[in-house]
GROMACS .gro file of C-alpha atoms in nm:
model
  153
    1MET     CA    1   0.241  -2.309   1.127
    2PRO     CA    2   0.580  -2.245   1.285
    3HIS     CA    3   0.793  -1.949   1.179
    4VAL     CA    4   1.117  -2.069   1.338
    5ASP     CA    5   1.207  -2.327   1.070
    6LEU     CA    6   1.203  -2.052   0.810
    7LEU     CA    7   1.513  -1.896   0.965
    8GLU     CA    8   1.703  -2.197   0.827
    9LEU     CA    9   1.640  -2.075   0.472
   10PRO     CA   10   1.887  -1.842   0.301
   11TYR     CA   11   1.590  -1.628   0.192
   12PHE     CA   12   1.548  -1.504   0.550
   13GLU     CA   13   1.915  -1.445   0.630
   14GLY     CA   14   1.962  -1.115   0.814
   15ILE     CA   15   1.594  -1.085   0.909
   16SER     CA   16   1.511  -1.075   1.280
   17MET     CA   17   1.262  -1.316   1.433
   18ASP     CA   18   1.022  -1.027   1.503
   19ASP     CA   19   1.040  -0.905   1.142
   20LEU     CA   20   0.999  -1.260   1.013
   21VAL     CA   21   0.687  -1.318   1.224
   22ALA     CA   22   0.539  -0.985   1.109
   23PHE     CA   23   0.629  -1.069   0.747
   24VAL     CA   24   0.470  -1.415   0.757
   25ASP     CA   25   0.161  -1.282   0.935
   26LEU     CA   26   0.083  -1.076   0.623
   27MET     CA   27   0.069  -1.391   0.410
   28LYS     CA   28  -0.218  -1.633   0.359
   29PRO     CA   29  -0.176  -1.982   0.510
   30VAL     CA   30  -0.262  -2.256   0.259
   31THR     CA   31  -0.266  -2.637   0.264
   32PHE     CA   32  -0.234  -2.874  -0.032
   33ALA     CA   33  -0.322  -3.244  -0.030
   34PRO     CA   34  -0.078  -3.504  -0.168
   35GLY     CA   35  -0.095  -3.500  -0.549
   36ALA     CA   36  -0.238  -3.147  -0.568
   37VAL     CA   37  -0.095  -2.933  -0.847
   38ILE     CA   38   0.013  -2.606  -0.683
   39LEU     CA   39   0.150  -2.443  -0.999
   40LYS     CA   40   0.084  -2.573  -1.349
   41GLU     CA   41   0.333  -2.489  -1.622
   42SER     CA   42   0.202  -2.225  -1.864
   43ASP     CA   43  -0.100  -2.133  -1.649
   44ALA     CA   44  -0.149  -1.758  -1.652
   45GLY     CA   45  -0.109  -1.575  -1.322
   46PRO     CA   46  -0.101  -1.397  -1.112
   47HIS     CA   47   0.072  -1.660  -0.902
   48PRO     CA   48   0.187  -1.611  -0.545
   49LEU     CA   49   0.524  -1.705  -0.409
   50TYR     CA   50   0.490  -2.001  -0.171
   51ILE     CA   51   0.689  -2.058   0.145
   52ALA     CA   52   0.638  -2.422   0.242
   53THR     CA   53   0.673  -2.499   0.612
   54HIS     CA   54   0.570  -2.866   0.598
   55GLY     CA   55   0.580  -3.133   0.329
   56SER     CA   56   0.754  -3.181  -0.003
   57VAL     CA   57   0.688  -3.092  -0.365
   58VAL     CA   58   0.812  -3.214  -0.703
   59VAL     CA   59   0.902  -2.962  -0.972
   60THR     CA   60   0.865  -3.073  -1.335
   61LYS     CA   61   0.901  -2.900  -1.670
   62ASN     CA   62   0.771  -3.011  -2.008
   63THR     CA   63   1.025  -3.111  -2.270
   64LEU     CA   64   0.985  -3.014  -2.636
   65ASP     CA   65   0.795  -3.337  -2.703
   66GLY     CA   66   0.555  -3.265  -2.414
   67ARG     CA   67   0.688  -3.512  -2.160
   68GLY     CA   68   0.744  -3.397  -1.804
   69CYS     CA   69   1.105  -3.378  -1.691
   70ARG     CA   70   1.162  -3.391  -1.317
   71LEU     CA   71   1.378  -3.095  -1.215
   72ALA     CA   72   1.376  -3.117  -0.837
   73GLU     CA   73   1.217  -3.243  -0.520
   74LEU     CA   74   1.195  -2.971  -0.258
   75GLU     CA   75   1.158  -3.050   0.113
   76SER     CA   76   1.023  -2.795   0.356
   77PRO     CA   77   1.113  -2.548   0.467
   78THR     CA   78   1.148  -2.419   0.113
   79LEU     CA   79   1.028  -2.154  -0.127
   80PHE     CA   80   0.896  -2.168  -0.484
   81GLY     CA   81   0.708  -1.943  -0.724
   82GLU     CA   82   0.953  -1.653  -0.696
   83LEU     CA   83   0.994  -1.617  -1.072
   84GLU     CA   84   0.619  -1.599  -1.124
   85LEU     CA   85   0.577  -1.339  -0.848
   86PHE     CA   86   0.869  -1.112  -0.939
   87CYS     CA   87   0.833  -1.134  -1.318
   88SER     CA   88   0.452  -1.162  -1.342
   89VAL     CA   89   0.479  -1.448  -1.591
   90PRO     CA   90   0.279  -1.768  -1.644
   91ALA     CA   91   0.406  -2.059  -1.437
   92VAL     CA   92   0.741  -2.174  -1.576
   93ALA     CA   93   0.714  -2.524  -1.426
   94THR     CA   94   0.463  -2.752  -1.259
   95VAL     CA   95   0.486  -2.791  -0.883
   96THR     CA   96   0.298  -3.088  -0.733
   97ALA     CA   97   0.254  -3.170  -0.365
   98GLN     CA   98   0.422  -3.501  -0.289
   99SER     CA   99   0.283  -3.507   0.065
  100GLN     CA  100   0.053  -3.272   0.251
  101VAL     CA  101   0.206  -2.926   0.211
  102ASN     CA  102   0.146  -2.641   0.452
  103ALA     CA  103   0.263  -2.308   0.318
  104PHE     CA  104   0.227  -1.934   0.325
  105ALA     CA  105   0.129  -1.759   0.002
  106LEU     CA  106   0.272  -1.415  -0.071
  107SER     CA  107   0.047  -1.254  -0.330
  108LYS     CA  108   0.161  -0.989  -0.577
  109PRO     CA  109  -0.061  -0.718  -0.418
  110THR     CA  110   0.076  -0.793  -0.070
  111PHE     CA  111   0.433  -0.795  -0.202
  112GLU     CA  112   0.382  -0.462  -0.383
  113GLU     CA  113   0.222  -0.307  -0.074
  114MET     CA  114   0.514  -0.421   0.144
  115LEU     CA  115   0.762  -0.273  -0.104
  116SER     CA  116   0.584   0.061  -0.138
  117SER     CA  117   0.538   0.099   0.237
  118GLY     CA  118   0.906   0.033   0.309
  119TYR     CA  119   0.833  -0.281   0.509
  120PRO     CA  120   1.165  -0.364   0.683
  121ALA     CA  121   1.199  -0.734   0.599
  122ILE     CA  122   1.087  -0.719   0.235
  123VAL     CA  123   1.398  -0.550   0.098
  124ARG     CA  124   1.630  -0.800   0.266
  125PHE     CA  125   1.403  -1.089   0.161
  126THR     CA  126   1.403  -0.971  -0.202
  127TYR     CA  127   1.783  -0.934  -0.198
  128ASN     CA  128   1.819  -1.285  -0.055
  129VAL     CA  129   1.589  -1.434  -0.320
  130ALA     CA  130   1.791  -1.259  -0.593
  131ARG     CA  131   2.115  -1.393  -0.445
  132VAL     CA  132   1.986  -1.753  -0.438
  133ALA     CA  133   1.839  -1.718  -0.789
  134SER     CA  134   2.172  -1.588  -0.920
  135HIS     CA  135   2.347  -1.891  -0.771
  136ARG     CA  136   2.094  -2.123  -0.939
  137LEU     CA  137   2.150  -1.941  -1.270
  138ALA     CA  138   2.525  -1.996  -1.244
  139ILE     CA  139   2.467  -2.369  -1.187
  140ALA     CA  140   2.222  -2.385  -1.480
  141ASP     CA  141   2.472  -2.205  -1.704
  142GLU     CA  142   2.741  -2.455  -1.609
  143MET     CA  143   2.510  -2.749  -1.682
  144LEU     CA  144   2.402  -2.598  -2.016
  145THR     CA  145   2.763  -2.542  -2.117
  146ARG     CA  146   2.843  -2.907  -2.050
  147VAL     CA  147   2.547  -3.025  -2.257
  148LEU     CA  148   2.595  -2.789  -2.551
  149GLY     CA  149   2.973  -2.803  -2.569
  150ASN     CA  150   3.075  -2.570  -2.854
  151LYS     CA  151   2.722  -2.524  -2.993
  152ASP     CA  152   2.547  -2.188  -2.963
  153LEU     CA  153   2.194  -2.162  -2.835
   0.00000   0.00000   0.00000
């Protein structure tokens, strides 16, 4: 699986090609068939973070009445499962392969080992993920404000 496409992602901004290759080489390559559920909402972890290099996935979340609400379609190269990895929580959404998906899985033990050993790319990667997540949170807050109007949560 190629590493070069990953440099297009904001998660790898400021990471050299050599550090990216070394980083990805510590992860497990995985493949999912079309229709495979990669993460299932509410399933207990631990769940890895996935870096998809080929294919697309659909992200859905259950509504209060139990129906699935489509949140996003993600095309590779992309990343998902960061919340589950960083927060050690059950899956917050369901992620289903829409086509064959080739990815790298970053497990919690590998992530923790990289952090504790001072692995060069992991600090920058973690910062980049936090930056993108903060941007998503700002967008979600704006959308929630428009829906709720003057009502409190």
